[in-house]
mmCIF file of C-alpha atoms in Angstrom:
data_model
loop_
_atom_site.group_PDB
_atom_site.id
_atom_site.type_symbol
_atom_site.label_atom_id
_atom_site.label_comp_id
_atom_site.label_asym_id
_atom_site.label_seq_id
_atom_site.Cartn_x
_atom_site.Cartn_y
_atom_site.Cartn_z
ATOM 1 C CA MET A 551 100.432 242.367 86.470
ATOM 2 C CA GLN A 552 101.695 239.665 88.472
ATOM 3 C CA ARG A 553 103.855 241.083 90.271
ATOM 4 C CA THR A 554 101.353 243.957 90.920
ATOM 5 C CA MET A 555 98.528 241.409 92.071
ATOM 6 C CA GLN A 556 101.969 239.111 94.204
ATOM 7 C CA TYR A 557 102.203 243.001 96.253
ATOM 8 C CA ALA A 558 98.589 243.487 96.868
ATOM 9 C CA ARG A 559 98.923 240.540 97.991
ATOM 10 C CA LEU A 560 100.997 240.596 100.635
ATOM 11 C CA ALA A 561 99.580 244.132 101.355
ATOM 12 C CA GLN A 562 97.068 242.412 102.667
ATOM 13 C CA SER A 563 98.463 239.811 104.749
ATOM 14 C CA LEU A 564 100.573 242.361 106.789
ATOM 15 C CA VAL A 565 97.082 245.288 107.327
ATOM 16 C CA THR A 566 94.984 241.898 108.433
ATOM 17 C CA GLY A 567 98.073 239.947 110.620
ATOM 18 C CA ARG A 568 99.009 243.656 112.557
ATOM 19 C CA GLY A 569 95.023 243.394 113.903
ATOM 20 C CA PHE A 570 96.397 242.645 117.632
ATOM 21 C CA SER A 571 98.419 246.215 117.500
ATOM 22 C CA THR A 572 94.446 248.245 117.085
ATOM 23 C CA SER A 573 91.795 249.349 119.084
ATOM 24 C CA THR A 574 89.495 247.967 117.521
ATOM 25 C CA SER A 575 89.022 244.523 118.883
ATOM 26 C CA LYS A 576 90.257 243.667 122.216
ATOM 27 C CA SER A 577 89.270 239.594 122.261
ATOM 28 C CA SER A 578 90.805 236.874 124.555
ATOM 29 C CA ASN A 579 92.725 235.888 120.864
ATOM 30 C CA ASP A 580 95.086 240.059 121.175
ATOM 31 C CA LYS A 581 96.140 239.171 124.775
ATOM 32 C CA ILE A 582 99.473 241.134 124.946
ATOM 33 C CA VAL A 583 101.719 240.965 128.208
ATOM 34 C CA ALA A 584 104.037 243.201 129.398
ATOM 35 C CA SER A 585 107.355 241.340 131.509
ATOM 36 C CA VAL A 586 109.908 243.458 132.962
ATOM 37 C CA VAL A 587 113.451 242.263 132.886
ATOM 38 C CA PHE A 588 115.191 243.892 135.618
ATOM 39 C CA GLU A 589 118.626 243.919 136.912
ATOM 40 C CA ARG A 590 121.215 244.185 138.685
ATOM 41 C CA LEU A 591 125.051 245.922 137.519
ATOM 42 C CA PRO A 592 127.290 244.604 138.865
ATOM 43 C CA VAL A 593 128.957 246.062 141.546
ATOM 44 C CA VAL A 594 132.700 245.192 141.496
ATOM 45 C CA ILE A 595 134.751 243.597 138.217
ATOM 46 C CA PRO A 596 133.695 240.251 137.375
ATOM 47 C CA LYS A 597 137.044 237.920 138.233
ATOM 48 C CA VAL A 598 138.991 237.409 135.105
ATOM 49 C CA ASP A 599 138.735 234.015 133.278
ATOM 50 C CA PRO A 600 141.786 231.888 133.562
ATOM 51 C CA ALA A 601 142.484 231.571 129.848
ATOM 52 C CA VAL A 602 141.992 235.394 129.388
ATOM 53 C CA TYR A 603 144.788 235.361 132.228
ATOM 54 C CA ALA A 604 146.817 233.792 131.377
ATOM 55 C CA PHE A 605 146.663 235.368 127.821
ATOM 56 C CA GLN A 606 147.509 239.430 129.690
ATOM 57 C CA GLU A 607 150.293 237.522 131.182
ATOM 58 C CA PHE A 608 151.440 236.705 127.637
ATOM 59 C CA SER A 609 150.590 239.910 125.567
ATOM 60 C CA PHE A 610 152.210 241.378 128.922
ATOM 61 C CA ARG A 611 156.044 239.566 128.247
ATOM 62 C CA TRP A 612 155.696 239.430 124.937
ATOM 63 C CA ARG A 613 155.600 243.567 124.851
ATOM 64 C CA GLN A 614 158.400 243.159 127.466
ATOM 65 C CA GLN A 615 160.709 242.374 124.601
ATOM 66 C CA TYR A 616 160.486 245.218 123.147
ATOM 67 C CA ARG A 617 159.427 247.912 126.370
ATOM 68 C CA ARG A 618 161.896 251.506 125.774
ATOM 69 C CA GLU A 619 164.304 251.653 128.411
ATOM 70 C CA TYR A 620 164.428 254.797 130.205
ATOM 71 C CA PRO A 621 167.272 256.167 131.652
ATOM 72 C CA GLU A 622 168.323 255.707 135.396
ATOM 73 C CA ALA A 623 168.478 258.338 137.056
ATOM 74 C CA PHE A 624 165.106 259.576 135.346
ATOM 75 C CA LEU A 625 163.287 255.951 136.508
ATOM 76 C CA LYS A 626 164.847 257.389 140.329
ATOM 77 C CA LYS A 627 162.698 260.168 139.880
ATOM 78 C CA SER A 628 159.319 258.848 139.422
ATOM 79 C CA ASP A 629 159.906 257.504 142.554
ATOM 80 C CA THR A 630 159.180 259.713 144.603
ATOM 81 C CA ARG A 631 156.652 260.758 143.143
ATOM 82 C CA GLY A 632 153.429 259.646 145.797
ATOM 83 C CA LYS A 633 155.307 259.904 149.043
ATOM 84 C CA GLY A 634 154.458 261.981 151.824
ATOM 85 C CA ASP A 635 152.317 262.617 154.566
ATOM 86 C CA TYR A 636 148.911 262.442 152.190
ATOM 87 C CA GLN A 637 149.018 259.292 151.241
ATOM 88 C CA ILE A 638 145.722 257.210 152.467
ATOM 89 C CA GLU A 639 145.608 252.886 153.917
ATOM 90 C CA PHE A 640 143.874 251.595 151.530
ATOM 91 C CA GLU A 641 141.838 248.168 152.185
ATOM 92 C CA PRO A 642 139.600 247.243 149.914
ATOM 93 C CA ALA A 643 135.623 245.306 150.443
ATOM 94 C CA PRO A 644 135.674 241.864 151.027
ATOM 95 C CA ARG A 645 133.763 240.506 147.511
ATOM 96 C CA ILE A 646 132.012 237.403 149.824
ATOM 97 C CA THR A 647 128.793 238.830 151.322
ATOM 98 C CA GLU A 648 126.852 238.276 154.324
ATOM 99 C CA ALA A 649 124.552 237.800 151.836
ATOM 100 C CA ASP A 650 127.040 235.519 149.752
ATOM 101 C CA LYS A 651 127.617 232.992 152.970
ATOM 102 C CA SER A 652 123.776 232.788 154.280
ATOM 103 C CA ASN A 653 122.746 232.186 149.997
ATOM 104 C CA ASN A 654 119.922 235.208 151.096
ATOM 105 C CA GLN A 655 117.852 235.353 147.641
ATOM 106 C CA ARG A 656 115.935 237.774 149.144
ATOM 107 C CA SER A 657 119.201 240.336 148.900
ATOM 108 C CA LEU A 658 121.388 242.776 146.701
ATOM 109 C CA GLN A 659 123.842 242.937 148.287
ATOM 110 C CA ARG A 660 125.007 238.917 147.043
ATOM 111 C CA ALA A 661 126.512 238.326 144.236
ATOM 112 C CA LEU A 662 128.994 241.652 143.384
ATOM 113 C CA ASP A 663 130.693 240.974 140.369
ATOM 114 C CA ARG A 664 127.215 239.149 138.440
ATOM 115 C CA ARG A 665 123.879 240.909 136.592
ATOM 116 C CA LEU A 666 121.247 240.254 139.270
ATOM 117 C CA TYR A 667 117.209 239.584 138.003
ATOM 118 C CA LEU A 668 114.269 240.043 139.496
ATOM 119 C CA LEU A 669 111.843 237.613 139.907
ATOM 120 C CA LEU A 670 108.599 237.396 141.870
ATOM 121 C CA TYR A 671 106.379 234.867 142.962
ATOM 122 C CA GLY A 672 102.656 234.333 142.973
ATOM 123 C CA PRO A 673 99.426 234.513 140.575
ATOM 124 C CA THR A 674 99.713 235.906 137.860
ATOM 125 C CA PHE A 675 98.116 236.205 134.077
ATOM 126 C CA ALA A 676 97.286 232.170 132.448
ATOM 127 C CA SER A 677 99.298 231.094 135.833
ATOM 128 C CA PRO A 678 97.680 227.543 135.786
ATOM 129 C CA SER A 679 94.428 227.592 137.817
ATOM 130 C CA GLY A 680 95.387 230.404 139.557
ATOM 131 C CA LYS A 681 98.560 229.273 141.525
ATOM 132 C CA SER A 682 101.458 230.477 142.556
ATOM 133 C CA VAL A 683 104.549 231.152 140.383
ATOM 134 C CA TRP A 684 107.546 232.514 139.352
ATOM 135 C CA HIS A 685 107.488 235.501 136.413
ATOM 136 C CA PHE A 686 109.070 238.430 136.023
ATOM 137 C CA PRO A 687 107.580 241.634 136.713
ATOM 138 C CA GLU A 688 104.194 241.219 134.290
ATOM 139 C CA LYS A 689 101.061 243.179 133.363
ATOM 140 C CA VAL A 690 98.700 243.065 130.520
ATOM 141 C CA TYR A 691 98.461 245.949 127.999
ATOM 142 C CA ALA A 692 95.605 247.302 128.177
ATOM 143 C CA SER A 693 94.649 251.588 127.666
ATOM 144 C CA GLU A 694 98.711 252.168 127.798
ATOM 145 C CA LYS A 695 100.027 254.367 124.585
ATOM 146 C CA THR A 696 102.387 251.952 124.155
ATOM 147 C CA LEU A 697 103.761 248.969 125.267
ATOM 148 C CA ARG A 698 106.717 250.941 127.727
ATOM 149 C CA GLU A 699 104.295 252.600 129.430
ATOM 150 C CA CYS A 700 103.004 248.954 130.475
ATOM 151 C CA ALA A 701 105.647 247.665 131.374
ATOM 152 C CA GLU A 702 106.698 250.568 133.743
ATOM 153 C CA SER A 703 103.202 250.031 134.612
ATOM 154 C CA ALA A 704 104.584 246.781 136.282
ATOM 155 C CA LEU A 705 107.972 247.900 137.175
ATOM 156 C CA LYS A 706 105.853 250.435 139.488
ATOM 157 C CA SER A 707 103.842 248.327 140.686
ATOM 158 C CA VAL A 708 106.580 245.742 142.704
ATOM 159 C CA ILE A 709 108.770 248.621 143.656
ATOM 160 C CA GLY A 710 106.520 251.663 144.112
ATOM 161 C CA ASP A 711 109.029 254.244 142.146
ATOM 162 C CA LEU A 712 110.378 254.166 139.214
ATOM 163 C CA SER A 713 113.342 256.592 139.962
ATOM 164 C CA HIS A 714 115.812 254.321 140.864
ATOM 165 C CA THR A 715 115.238 252.474 137.210
ATOM 166 C CA TYR A 716 116.155 252.849 133.836
ATOM 167 C CA PHE A 717 114.338 251.503 131.023
ATOM 168 C CA VAL A 718 116.866 250.776 128.571
ATOM 169 C CA GLY A 719 115.065 251.714 124.612
ATOM 170 C CA ASN A 720 112.469 251.973 123.544
ATOM 171 C CA ALA A 721 111.485 248.645 121.843
ATOM 172 C CA PRO A 722 111.368 245.177 123.650
ATOM 173 C CA MET A 723 114.370 242.834 123.595
ATOM 174 C CA GLY A 724 111.955 240.035 122.318
ATOM 175 C CA HIS A 725 109.130 238.639 122.291
ATOM 176 C CA ILE A 726 107.382 234.768 123.163
ATOM 177 C CA VAL A 727 104.135 233.117 122.005
ATOM 178 C CA ILE A 728 102.629 231.400 125.024
ATOM 179 C CA GLN A 729 101.224 228.459 124.425
ATOM 180 C CA PRO A 730 99.209 227.485 128.055
ATOM 181 C CA ALA A 731 98.270 223.741 128.346
ATOM 182 C CA GLU A 732 95.569 221.514 127.244
ATOM 183 C CA ALA A 733 94.569 221.320 130.890
ATOM 184 C CA GLU A 734 94.152 225.181 131.114
ATOM 185 C CA GLN A 735 90.091 225.756 129.620
ATOM 186 C CA GLY A 736 89.462 229.441 128.356
ATOM 187 C CA ILE A 737 93.402 230.832 127.765
ATOM 188 C CA ASN A 738 93.983 231.309 123.933
ATOM 189 C CA SER A 739 97.551 231.393 123.399
ATOM 190 C CA PHE A 740 98.955 235.258 123.431
ATOM 191 C CA LYS A 741 102.306 237.293 123.131
ATOM 192 C CA ARG A 742 104.609 237.924 125.985
ATOM 193 C CA PHE A 743 107.338 241.601 125.424
ATOM 194 C CA PHE A 744 110.443 241.549 127.560
ATOM 195 C CA PHE A 745 111.522 244.809 128.249
ATOM 196 C CA LYS A 746 115.033 245.940 129.882
ATOM 197 C CA SER A 747 114.956 247.535 132.967
ATOM 198 C CA GLN A 748 118.284 248.365 135.029
ATOM 199 C CA VAL A 749 118.711 249.040 138.598
ATOM 200 C CA ILE A 750 120.287 252.444 139.501
ATOM 201 C CA ALA A 751 121.568 254.095 142.729
ATOM 202 C CA THR A 752 120.618 251.742 145.445
ATOM 203 C CA ASN A 753 120.771 248.354 146.888
ATOM 204 C CA LYS A 754 117.210 248.054 148.807
ATOM 205 C CA PHE A 755 113.061 247.861 146.767
ATOM 206 C CA ASN A 756 110.384 247.556 149.253
ATOM 207 C CA ILE A 757 108.688 245.205 146.997
ATOM 208 C CA LYS A 758 105.400 244.368 147.474
ATOM 209 C CA MET A 759 102.548 242.736 145.497
ATOM 210 C CA CYS A 760 103.646 239.433 145.378
ATOM 211 C CA GLU A 761 103.802 236.517 147.454
ATOM 212 C CA ASP A 762 108.420 236.447 147.629
ATOM 213 C CA PHE A 763 110.989 237.464 145.541
ATOM 214 C CA VAL A 764 114.582 236.350 144.793
ATOM 215 C CA TRP A 765 117.102 238.248 143.087
ATOM 216 C CA VAL A 766 118.860 235.406 141.051
ATOM 217 C CA THR A 767 121.779 235.082 138.561
ATOM 218 C CA LYS A 768 121.071 234.111 134.666
ATOM 219 C CA GLU A 769 122.014 230.641 136.199
ATOM 220 C CA GLU A 770 119.342 231.042 138.830
ATOM 221 C CA LEU A 771 116.878 232.160 136.492
ATOM 222 C CA LEU A 772 116.899 229.133 133.792
ATOM 223 C CA GLU A 773 116.231 226.506 137.088
ATOM 224 C CA HIS A 774 112.566 228.046 137.999
ATOM 225 C CA PHE A 775 111.992 229.032 133.847
ATOM 226 C CA PRO A 776 112.637 224.510 132.450
ATOM 227 C CA GLU A 777 109.919 225.056 129.658
ATOM 228 C CA GLN A 778 111.224 228.887 128.046
ATOM 229 C CA ALA A 779 115.038 228.125 129.550
ATOM 230 C CA GLU A 780 116.658 227.718 126.180
ATOM 231 C CA PHE A 781 114.392 230.747 124.823
ATOM 232 C CA LEU A 782 115.508 232.890 127.792
ATOM 233 C CA ASN A 783 118.999 231.665 127.183
ATOM 234 C CA LYS A 784 119.231 233.577 124.313
ATOM 235 C CA MET A 785 117.747 236.878 124.706
ATOM 236 C CA ILE A 786 118.983 237.735 128.251
ATOM 237 C CA ILE A 787 123.025 238.002 127.641
ATOM 238 C CA SER A 788 124.958 238.576 130.765
#
């Protein structure tokens, strides 16, 4: 009997605790914001860490001790492969671009071996006194069927077209409860859900609906959000 009553109280708490997900109440206490972590994956293979390189070199030399020795005649035949008029001279493109040299953070042609993330500068929901701040593409959840649709709408309003984007999954990658400062009158706490989206087959977007924008690495991103740096550092894996 006692266990049954405990289950009843637990069920009642879950029902009342999920009131924000229903459409019966749309008060300021129920505000939900969908934010998009829009990333560009590395274009070139990242440089190998010195410790990893040293281990690979050690492993190679260790395997050489037990390698199978092939006959000399077989090795000479393998040397003749790939010789002929059809060979093409190949010169790899430089890893350091003009955008890297000029530190042009508005370009996707920088930090080719790193992940880049889009940040916007302008007024946003719950920004202090409507001031411009750095933020992710975001939108307050309203009439969309799902939070992902809300996130897609937020990103579409910024880049205009989602044909060169890929949303990773239907569920958010993380969420945080924002507590506005005491000086911000009339703004209650709200929940911000983060969705991951990636750049596909393009190196330029027509960014709009903001005063400025940057494509930054994870370390540069954390500098723009000192109060949430610990949370973002754990959520964003790069």
